[in-house]
GROMACS .gro file of C-alpha atoms in nm:
model
  438
    1UNK     CA    1  10.665   4.430  15.478
    2UNK     CA    2  10.897   4.699  15.352
    3UNK     CA    3  10.869   4.711  15.033
    4UNK     CA    4  10.490   4.741  15.067
    5UNK     CA    5  10.536   5.010  15.296
    6UNK     CA    6  10.754   5.222  15.006
    7UNK     CA    7  10.472   5.066  14.744
    8UNK     CA    8  10.225   5.262  15.009
    9UNK     CA    9  10.369   5.569  15.052
   10UNK     CA   10  10.434   5.632  14.646
   11UNK     CA   11  10.050   5.614  14.658
   12UNK     CA   12  10.044   5.865  14.865
   13UNK     CA   13  10.294   6.109  14.702
   14UNK     CA   14  10.122   6.024  14.348
   15UNK     CA   15   9.750   6.121  14.533
   16UNK     CA   16   9.920   6.419  14.635
   17UNK     CA   17  10.049   6.547  14.320
   18UNK     CA   18   9.773   6.386  14.122
   19UNK     CA   19   9.485   6.614  14.354
   20UNK     CA   20   9.772   6.934  14.337
   21UNK     CA   21   9.731   6.894  13.947
   22UNK     CA   22   9.371   6.893  13.962
   23UNK     CA   23   9.317   7.166  14.183
   24UNK     CA   24   9.600   7.371  13.943
   25UNK     CA   25   9.385   7.275  13.640
   26UNK     CA   26   9.060   7.354  13.794
   27UNK     CA   27   9.229   7.664  13.915
   28UNK     CA   28   9.307   7.736  13.496
   29UNK     CA   29   8.941   7.666  13.409
   30UNK     CA   30   8.848   7.935  13.679
   31UNK     CA   31   9.072   8.160  13.561
   32UNK     CA   32   8.983   8.169  13.209
   33UNK     CA   33   8.618   8.128  13.267
   34UNK     CA   34   8.645   8.445  13.498
   35UNK     CA   35   8.774   8.642  13.206
   36UNK     CA   36   8.595   8.875  12.895
   37UNK     CA   37   8.670   8.737  12.584
   38UNK     CA   38   8.725   9.019  12.329
   39UNK     CA   39   8.718   8.870  11.931
   40UNK     CA   40   8.923   9.061  11.659
   41UNK     CA   41   8.834   8.949  11.328
   42UNK     CA   42   9.078   9.190  11.094
   43UNK     CA   43   9.249   9.136  10.752
   44UNK     CA   44   9.599   9.145  10.896
   45UNK     CA   45   9.725   9.060  10.551
   46UNK     CA   46   9.609   9.096  10.202
   47UNK     CA   47   9.446   9.339  10.024
   48UNK     CA   48   9.243   9.498  10.308
   49UNK     CA   49   9.569   9.479  10.556
   50UNK     CA   50   9.634   9.850  10.491
   51UNK     CA   51   9.287   9.942  10.610
   52UNK     CA   52   9.269   9.669  10.836
   53UNK     CA   53   9.521   9.617  11.087
   54UNK     CA   54   9.474   9.961  11.218
   55UNK     CA   55   9.198   9.849  11.354
   56UNK     CA   56   9.336   9.568  11.518
   57UNK     CA   57   9.594   9.740  11.722
   58UNK     CA   58   9.281  10.003  11.796
   59UNK     CA   59   9.116   9.717  11.949
   60UNK     CA   60   9.395   9.601  12.174
   61UNK     CA   61   9.444   9.923  12.284
   62UNK     CA   62   9.133  10.009  12.400
   63UNK     CA   63   9.125   9.673  12.608
   64UNK     CA   64   9.457   9.718  12.773
   65UNK     CA   65   9.292  10.063  12.847
   66UNK     CA   66   9.022   9.927  12.998
   67UNK     CA   67   9.189   9.635  13.167
   68UNK     CA   68   9.401   9.939  13.411
   69UNK     CA   69   9.082  10.043  13.441
   70UNK     CA   70   8.979   9.740  13.623
   71UNK     CA   71   8.819   9.545  13.374
   72UNK     CA   72   8.472   9.465  13.361
   73UNK     CA   73   8.220   9.337  13.606
   74UNK     CA   74   8.530   9.307  13.838
   75UNK     CA   75   8.667   9.039  13.504
   76UNK     CA   76   9.042   9.142  13.314
   77UNK     CA   77   8.968   9.155  12.901
   78UNK     CA   78   9.087   8.897  12.692
   79UNK     CA   79   9.180   8.959  12.340
   80UNK     CA   80   9.156   8.626  12.036
   81UNK     CA   81   9.283   8.805  11.738
   82UNK     CA   82   9.241   8.575  11.421
   83UNK     CA   83   9.348   8.668  11.061
   84UNK     CA   84   9.100   8.653  10.798
   85UNK     CA   85   9.351   8.756  10.554
   86UNK     CA   86   9.128   8.929  10.294
   87UNK     CA   87   8.939   8.618  10.228
   88UNK     CA   88   8.577   8.653  10.234
   89UNK     CA   89   8.443   8.297  10.269
   90UNK     CA   90   8.738   8.261  10.576
   91UNK     CA   91   8.592   8.565  10.746
   92UNK     CA   92   8.250   8.354  10.806
   93UNK     CA   93   8.536   8.044  10.934
   94UNK     CA   94   8.725   8.233  11.143
   95UNK     CA   95   8.421   8.410  11.362
   96UNK     CA   96   8.237   8.059  11.364
   97UNK     CA   97   8.575   7.951  11.528
   98UNK     CA   98   8.589   8.267  11.752
   99UNK     CA   99   8.234   8.201  11.876
  100UNK     CA  100   8.249   7.823  11.915
  101UNK     CA  101   8.575   7.706  11.985
  102UNK     CA  102   8.697   8.012  12.179
  103UNK     CA  103   8.377   8.156  12.308
  104UNK     CA  104   8.401   8.523  12.299
  105UNK     CA  105   8.166   8.773  12.425
  106UNK     CA  106   8.221   9.010  12.141
  107UNK     CA  107   8.369   9.071  11.844
  108UNK     CA  108   8.460   9.347  11.636
  109UNK     CA  109   8.552   9.358  11.325
  110UNK     CA  110   8.523   9.321  10.925
  111UNK     CA  111   8.561   9.617  10.697
  112UNK     CA  112   8.473   9.522  10.334
  113UNK     CA  113   8.066   9.455  10.334
  114UNK     CA  114   8.139   9.169  10.165
  115UNK     CA  115   8.313   9.056  10.472
  116UNK     CA  116   8.013   9.156  10.710
  117UNK     CA  117   7.770   8.956  10.468
  118UNK     CA  118   7.956   8.666  10.500
  119UNK     CA  119   8.041   8.671  10.866
  120UNK     CA  120   7.629   8.737  10.961
  121UNK     CA  121   7.434   8.430  10.886
  122UNK     CA  122   7.736   8.262  11.110
  123UNK     CA  123   7.668   8.553  11.425
  124UNK     CA  124   7.318   8.502  11.415
  125UNK     CA  125   7.300   8.118  11.379
  126UNK     CA  126   7.525   8.110  11.683
  127UNK     CA  127   7.397   8.421  11.844
  128UNK     CA  128   7.664   8.622  11.871
  129UNK     CA  129   7.753   8.984  11.896
  130UNK     CA  130   7.929   9.213  11.635
  131UNK     CA  131   8.028   9.624  11.631
  132UNK     CA  132   8.161   9.685  11.275
  133UNK     CA  133   8.332  10.009  11.241
  134UNK     CA  134   8.305  10.145  10.904
  135UNK     CA  135   8.099  10.324  10.639
  136UNK     CA  136   7.887  10.126  10.453
  137UNK     CA  137   7.575  10.093  10.215
  138UNK     CA  138   7.304  10.026  10.459
  139UNK     CA  139   7.036   9.847  10.355
  140UNK     CA  140   7.077   9.618  10.658
  141UNK     CA  141   6.986   9.572  10.984
  142UNK     CA  142   7.071   9.277  11.196
  143UNK     CA  143   6.995   9.178  11.538
  144UNK     CA  144   7.373   9.090  11.604
  145UNK     CA  145   7.559   9.368  11.460
  146UNK     CA  146   7.575   9.735  11.550
  147UNK     CA  147   7.685   9.990  11.268
  148UNK     CA  148   7.902  10.181  11.416
  149UNK     CA  149   8.067  10.342  11.078
  150UNK     CA  150   7.779  10.590  10.873
  151UNK     CA  151   7.504  10.486  10.627
  152UNK     CA  152   7.504  10.652  10.319
  153UNK     CA  153   7.291  10.912  10.462
  154UNK     CA  154   7.574  11.049  10.685
  155UNK     CA  155   7.837  11.071  10.437
  156UNK     CA  156   7.768  10.964  10.071
  157UNK     CA  157   7.499  11.140   9.990
  158UNK     CA  158   7.566  11.490  10.260
  159UNK     CA  159   7.896  11.450  10.042
  160UNK     CA  160   7.736  11.459   9.736
  161UNK     CA  161   7.499  11.767   9.841
  162UNK     CA  162   7.835  11.974   9.931
  163UNK     CA  163   7.994  11.935   9.570
  164UNK     CA  164   7.654  12.020   9.452
  165UNK     CA  165   7.669  12.352   9.674
  166UNK     CA  166   7.824  12.681   9.533
  167UNK     CA  167   8.084  12.614   9.830
  168UNK     CA  168   8.154  12.275   9.689
  169UNK     CA  169   8.208  12.410   9.298
  170UNK     CA  170   7.854  12.343   9.175
  171UNK     CA  171   7.916  11.992   9.003
  172UNK     CA  172   7.731  11.859   8.690
  173UNK     CA  173   7.865  11.603   8.580
  174UNK     CA  174   7.934  11.272   8.835
  175UNK     CA  175   8.203  10.965   8.766
  176UNK     CA  176   8.101  10.702   9.050
  177UNK     CA  177   8.415  10.481   9.111
  178UNK     CA  178   8.432  10.202   9.364
  179UNK     CA  179   8.562   9.891   9.380
  180UNK     CA  180   8.354   9.570   9.253
  181UNK     CA  181   8.201   9.459   9.540
  182UNK     CA  182   7.855   9.494   9.739
  183UNK     CA  183   7.968   9.809   9.932
  184UNK     CA  184   8.058  10.055   9.606
  185UNK     CA  185   7.736   9.901   9.377
  186UNK     CA  186   7.487   9.967   9.636
  187UNK     CA  187   7.593  10.382   9.752
  188UNK     CA  188   7.653  10.366   9.382
  189UNK     CA  189   7.288  10.255   9.303
  190UNK     CA  190   7.160  10.470   9.538
  191UNK     CA  191   7.397  10.776   9.430
  192UNK     CA  192   7.254  10.749   9.078
  193UNK     CA  193   6.893  10.721   9.208
  194UNK     CA  194   6.972  11.058   9.419
  195UNK     CA  195   7.114  11.244   9.138
  196UNK     CA  196   6.884  11.217   8.877
  197UNK     CA  197   6.605  11.284   9.126
  198UNK     CA  198   6.798  11.602   9.166
  199UNK     CA  199   6.738  11.649   8.820
  200UNK     CA  200   7.125  11.538   8.650
  201UNK     CA  201   7.050  11.331   8.343
  202UNK     CA  202   7.180  10.972   8.316
  203UNK     CA  203   7.483  11.087   8.050
  204UNK     CA  204   7.657  11.334   8.326
  205UNK     CA  205   7.730  11.031   8.550
  206UNK     CA  206   7.959  10.751   8.483
  207UNK     CA  207   7.976  10.452   8.691
  208UNK     CA  208   8.302  10.182   8.607
  209UNK     CA  209   8.424   9.922   8.836
  210UNK     CA  210   8.732   9.758   8.908
  211UNK     CA  211   8.870   9.409   9.123
  212UNK     CA  212   9.034   9.469   9.431
  213UNK     CA  213   9.410   9.488   9.437
  214UNK     CA  214   9.377   9.668   9.069
  215UNK     CA  215   9.670   9.892   8.981
  216UNK     CA  216   9.638   9.947   8.592
  217UNK     CA  217   9.519  10.279   8.640
  218UNK     CA  218   9.629  10.484   8.300
  219UNK     CA  219   9.381  10.434   8.088
  220UNK     CA  220   9.068  10.453   8.337
  221UNK     CA  221   9.230  10.830   8.494
  222UNK     CA  222   9.227  10.889   8.138
  223UNK     CA  223   8.871  10.820   8.062
  224UNK     CA  224   8.745  11.021   8.360
  225UNK     CA  225   9.001  11.335   8.218
  226UNK     CA  226   8.763  11.311   7.866
  227UNK     CA  227   8.453  11.299   8.030
  228UNK     CA  228   8.558  11.581   8.258
  229UNK     CA  229   8.605  11.808   7.949
  230UNK     CA  230   8.249  11.847   7.804
  231UNK     CA  231   8.282  12.223   7.977
  232UNK     CA  232   8.001  12.131   8.303
  233UNK     CA  233   8.249  12.098   8.614
  234UNK     CA  234   8.299  11.728   8.692
  235UNK     CA  235   8.408  11.535   9.068
  236UNK     CA  236   8.480  11.184   9.101
  237UNK     CA  237   8.292  11.016   9.375
  238UNK     CA  238   8.530  10.729   9.491
  239UNK     CA  239   8.432  10.388   9.686
  240UNK     CA  240   8.768  10.298   9.622
  241UNK     CA  241   8.885  10.033   9.881
  242UNK     CA  242   9.226   9.934   9.985
  243UNK     CA  243   9.529   9.899   9.837
  244UNK     CA  244   9.433  10.005   9.549
  245UNK     CA  245   9.365  10.348   9.626
  246UNK     CA  246   9.738  10.396   9.626
  247UNK     CA  247   9.813  10.361   9.255
  248UNK     CA  248   9.468  10.501   9.196
  249UNK     CA  249   9.590  10.849   9.355
  250UNK     CA  250   9.963  10.802   9.195
  251UNK     CA  251   9.813  10.790   8.842
  252UNK     CA  252   9.578  11.127   8.926
  253UNK     CA  253   9.892  11.267   8.958
  254UNK     CA  254  10.056  11.139   8.669
  255UNK     CA  255   9.828  11.280   8.447
  256UNK     CA  256   9.831  11.587   8.604
  257UNK     CA  257   9.423  11.559   8.751
  258UNK     CA  258   9.427  11.835   9.018
  259UNK     CA  259   9.113  11.873   9.256
  260UNK     CA  260   9.077  12.261   9.038
  261UNK     CA  261   8.975  12.032   8.744
  262UNK     CA  262   8.817  11.754   8.860
  263UNK     CA  263   8.763  11.721   9.266
  264UNK     CA  264   8.755  11.372   9.397
  265UNK     CA  265   8.589  11.255   9.718
  266UNK     CA  266   8.665  10.969   9.919
  267UNK     CA  267   8.482  10.734  10.084
  268UNK     CA  268   8.738  10.455  10.202
  269UNK     CA  269   9.030  10.691  10.212
  270UNK     CA  270   9.147  10.845  10.548
  271UNK     CA  271   9.465  10.918  10.704
  272UNK     CA  272   9.604  10.565  10.748
  273UNK     CA  273   9.612  10.552  10.401
  274UNK     CA  274   9.735  10.842  10.252
  275UNK     CA  275  10.018  10.803  10.509
  276UNK     CA  276  10.124  10.517  10.237
  277UNK     CA  277  10.197  10.769   9.962
  278UNK     CA  278  10.341  11.154   9.871
  279UNK     CA  279  10.055  11.364   9.933
  280UNK     CA  280  10.181  11.684   9.754
  281UNK     CA  281  10.048  11.633   9.437
  282UNK     CA  282   9.663  11.560   9.607
  283UNK     CA  283   9.640  11.846   9.769
  284UNK     CA  284   9.259  11.995   9.763
  285UNK     CA  285   9.123  11.633   9.673
  286UNK     CA  286   8.845  11.526   9.921
  287UNK     CA  287   8.728  11.290  10.160
  288UNK     CA  288   8.382  11.281  10.341
  289UNK     CA  289   8.386  11.108  10.689
  290UNK     CA  290   8.219  11.147  11.054
  291UNK     CA  291   8.569  11.231  11.182
  292UNK     CA  292   8.902  11.356  11.115
  293UNK     CA  293   9.220  11.338  11.278
  294UNK     CA  294   9.286  11.699  11.289
  295UNK     CA  295   8.905  11.784  11.490
  296UNK     CA  296   8.956  12.050  11.743
  297UNK     CA  297   8.815  11.870  12.032
  298UNK     CA  298   9.024  11.815  12.327
  299UNK     CA  299   8.921  11.400  12.367
  300UNK     CA  300   9.026  11.370  12.011
  301UNK     CA  301   9.411  11.562  12.146
  302UNK     CA  302   9.405  11.269  12.448
  303UNK     CA  303   9.290  10.989  12.199
  304UNK     CA  304   9.586  11.050  11.965
  305UNK     CA  305   9.820  11.096  12.234
  306UNK     CA  306   9.740  10.746  12.390
  307UNK     CA  307   9.757  10.610  12.043
  308UNK     CA  308  10.113  10.746  11.996
  309UNK     CA  309  10.185  10.601  12.328
  310UNK     CA  310  10.069  10.265  12.273
  311UNK     CA  311  10.159  10.238  11.936
  312UNK     CA  312  10.536  10.373  12.012
  313UNK     CA  313  10.533  10.597  11.693
  314UNK     CA  314  10.505  10.943  11.683
  315UNK     CA  315  10.421  10.937  11.253
  316UNK     CA  316  10.173  10.732  11.304
  317UNK     CA  317   9.739  10.861  11.230
  318UNK     CA  318   9.446  10.814  11.384
  319UNK     CA  319   9.130  10.764  11.157
  320UNK     CA  320   8.737  10.763  11.105
  321UNK     CA  321   8.749  10.361  11.199
  322UNK     CA  322   8.920  10.406  11.479
  323UNK     CA  323   8.671  10.613  11.632
  324UNK     CA  324   8.394  10.399  11.520
  325UNK     CA  325   8.590  10.120  11.711
  326UNK     CA  326   8.636  10.391  12.012
  327UNK     CA  327   8.275  10.459  12.004
  328UNK     CA  328   8.123  10.104  11.969
  329UNK     CA  329   8.386   9.999  12.214
  330UNK     CA  330   8.341  10.252  12.497
  331UNK     CA  331   7.939  10.148  12.423
  332UNK     CA  332   7.952   9.753  12.466
  333UNK     CA  333   8.178   9.854  12.776
  334UNK     CA  334   7.837  10.055  12.941
  335UNK     CA  335   7.581   9.813  12.794
  336UNK     CA  336   7.796   9.517  12.989
  337UNK     CA  337   7.794   9.698  13.304
  338UNK     CA  338   7.470   9.837  13.298
  339UNK     CA  339   7.300   9.430  13.198
  340UNK     CA  340   7.556   9.302  13.479
  341UNK     CA  341   7.637   9.059  13.250
  342UNK     CA  342   7.766   8.958  12.859
  343UNK     CA  343   7.480   8.769  12.761
  344UNK     CA  344   7.419   8.879  12.412
  345UNK     CA  345   7.091   8.956  12.443
  346UNK     CA  346   7.071   9.159  12.708
  347UNK     CA  347   7.363   9.339  12.663
  348UNK     CA  348   7.203   9.422  12.322
  349UNK     CA  349   6.902   9.507  12.480
  350UNK     CA  350   7.100   9.788  12.721
  351UNK     CA  351   7.295   9.907  12.418
  352UNK     CA  352   7.022  10.097  12.272
  353UNK     CA  353   7.001  10.449  12.450
  354UNK     CA  354   7.368  10.428  12.526
  355UNK     CA  355   7.529  10.804  12.423
  356UNK     CA  356   7.930  10.835  12.486
  357UNK     CA  357   8.180  11.067  12.338
  358UNK     CA  358   8.245  11.083  12.018
  359UNK     CA  359   8.591  11.245  11.921
  360UNK     CA  360   8.536  11.572  11.704
  361UNK     CA  361   8.345  11.687  12.060
  362UNK     CA  362   7.982  11.550  12.058
  363UNK     CA  363   7.814  11.234  12.153
  364UNK     CA  364   7.724  10.918  11.965
  365UNK     CA  365   7.356  10.768  12.043
  366UNK     CA  366   7.272  10.453  11.969
  367UNK     CA  367   6.937  10.405  11.775
  368UNK     CA  368   6.680  10.089  11.830
  369UNK     CA  369   6.786  10.045  11.427
  370UNK     CA  370   7.154   9.955  11.536
  371UNK     CA  371   7.337  10.203  11.422
  372UNK     CA  372   7.468  10.563  11.547
  373UNK     CA  373   7.430  10.945  11.528
  374UNK     CA  374   7.652  11.114  11.365
  375UNK     CA  375   7.839  11.435  11.251
  376UNK     CA  376   7.901  11.431  10.852
  377UNK     CA  377   8.270  11.604  10.774
  378UNK     CA  378   8.416  11.695  10.453
  379UNK     CA  379   8.775  11.712  10.487
  380UNK     CA  380   9.018  11.843  10.209
  381UNK     CA  381   9.401  11.674  10.153
  382UNK     CA  382   9.695  11.886  10.306
  383UNK     CA  383  10.064  11.834  10.210
  384UNK     CA  384  10.118  11.657  10.546
  385UNK     CA  385   9.811  11.375  10.439
  386UNK     CA  386   9.578  11.543  10.744
  387UNK     CA  387   9.242  11.677  10.613
  388UNK     CA  388   9.132  12.052  10.682
  389UNK     CA  389   8.825  12.007  10.766
  390UNK     CA  390   8.594  12.224  10.502
  391UNK     CA  391   8.203  12.169  10.605
  392UNK     CA  392   8.075  11.952  10.866
  393UNK     CA  393   7.678  11.945  10.941
  394UNK     CA  394   7.601  12.167  11.233
  395UNK     CA  395   7.387  11.884  11.481
  396UNK     CA  396   7.425  11.490  11.432
  397UNK     CA  397   7.263  11.302  11.187
  398UNK     CA  398   7.084  10.950  11.297
  399UNK     CA  399   7.199  10.657  11.035
  400UNK     CA  400   6.925  10.542  10.873
  401UNK     CA  401   6.936  10.159  10.753
  402UNK     CA  402   6.747  10.202  10.450
  403UNK     CA  403   6.753  10.443  10.154
  404UNK     CA  404   6.504  10.700  10.114
  405UNK     CA  405   6.638  10.731   9.716
  406UNK     CA  406   6.558  10.328   9.620
  407UNK     CA  407   6.175  10.267   9.598
  408UNK     CA  408   6.203   9.902   9.785
  409UNK     CA  409   6.379  10.025  10.084
  410UNK     CA  410   6.175  10.401  10.092
  411UNK     CA  411   5.888  10.125  10.269
  412UNK     CA  412   6.133   9.941  10.506
  413UNK     CA  413   6.218  10.038  10.853
  414UNK     CA  414   6.455   9.905  11.111
  415UNK     CA  415   6.332   9.905  11.519
  416UNK     CA  416   6.464   9.650  11.763
  417UNK     CA  417   6.335   9.793  12.031
  418UNK     CA  418   5.966   9.867  11.954
  419UNK     CA  419   5.779   9.502  12.043
  420UNK     CA  420   5.528   9.526  11.797
  421UNK     CA  421   5.795   9.539  11.521
  422UNK     CA  422   6.134   9.416  11.638
  423UNK     CA  423   6.272   9.337  11.318
  424UNK     CA  424   6.532   9.496  11.052
  425UNK     CA  425   6.333   9.502  10.797
  426UNK     CA  426   5.935   9.586  10.901
  427UNK     CA  427   5.723   9.684  10.596
  428UNK     CA  428   5.583   9.988  10.719
  429UNK     CA  429   5.263   9.887  10.419
  430UNK     CA  430   5.248   9.570  10.496
  431UNK     CA  431   5.321   9.611  10.850
  432UNK     CA  432   5.506   9.260  10.860
  433UNK     CA  433   5.874   9.208  10.842
  434UNK     CA  434   5.939   9.047  10.489
  435UNK     CA  435   6.213   8.795  10.403
  436UNK     CA  436   6.539   8.795  10.610
  437UNK     CA  437   6.501   8.917  10.981
  438UNK     CA  438   6.707   9.218  10.914
   0.00000   0.00000   0.00000
């Protein structure tokens, strides 16, 4: 009898322990479901880590700040960080992992267009939501992507216009130098068409591509110098990406190619990239962005102070893709609060028309084509690695998903709000959406 009582007592104790464990597990599951998961899809290793690691840190800072405010809809935000390692197919795998396994509610990620193109079919198939924070070649508008970086009409075209002007040096010959992938090739295709429409002959346009991580620039820089020695003012329009910029600019200095002789205007070089080397010999070269750390605005000062406090390094800089991330994150927060849910379709619908402050003292508005309104700024490299803003648009420029300078694109538009269109590539001549629905 004593033995049976002991067995019953043990069984009872076991039931209590099991019930407690079940309650604990249920509480953990409930707690996990009570967070809003934010996917961070940026390269933390490989050739693009020089640019993308900072964007990962930016998202984490914004999440921490939002959680201090109480999160969203009474829930805390939880970051899920992955490293696609500058490996373009791996971006697709990691995006699938974030959506399928981690069940993230939104993704902030990608830098290069080839990484974004890799991710695109995954997030469209799984109906994910992604904010893309870098200037790009346009020619795209996906239902599942919000483009917070510049389209060509918000960076490349205005930069060329500036260089053509008297203030920009009245440039007549053009070197289009880029990394060999979709963004530089498409951007340069648009720029070549634009230059020819402005009366620039083909012989005054030189186009060159190099692979990611290219390091031997001696011959190419020598060719650029030779091209620029024909008695016409020459400029380089650079779509060189990632860590290849470091040896490129070093070779410019080695060969004495100053900004006075042949200015370089870069579309993928900002404060973060310049922090990697001596900028003394590069003074006067240019970059075209929609934000510079040197922007004179109270909201920018606050952002810089917050960034330095978060990262714990007074030497760390801010840059344009960080501002684009900041804008996209704040828009997403407002859209979730407006929709009262993280449901992708409802949040996507709520995002159109939302306005938030940018960091240059203006306002960014999300358009029906999933692009922003943005000011365009031209900055001149200073010895301290900052940019002196030498020119900017008077008003914000609406992002154009499809360029007006390629015949096949000029007839296309994107609109995810108009019920008669609701696609990213609506043909205004046939009144139909063509091909893939972006």
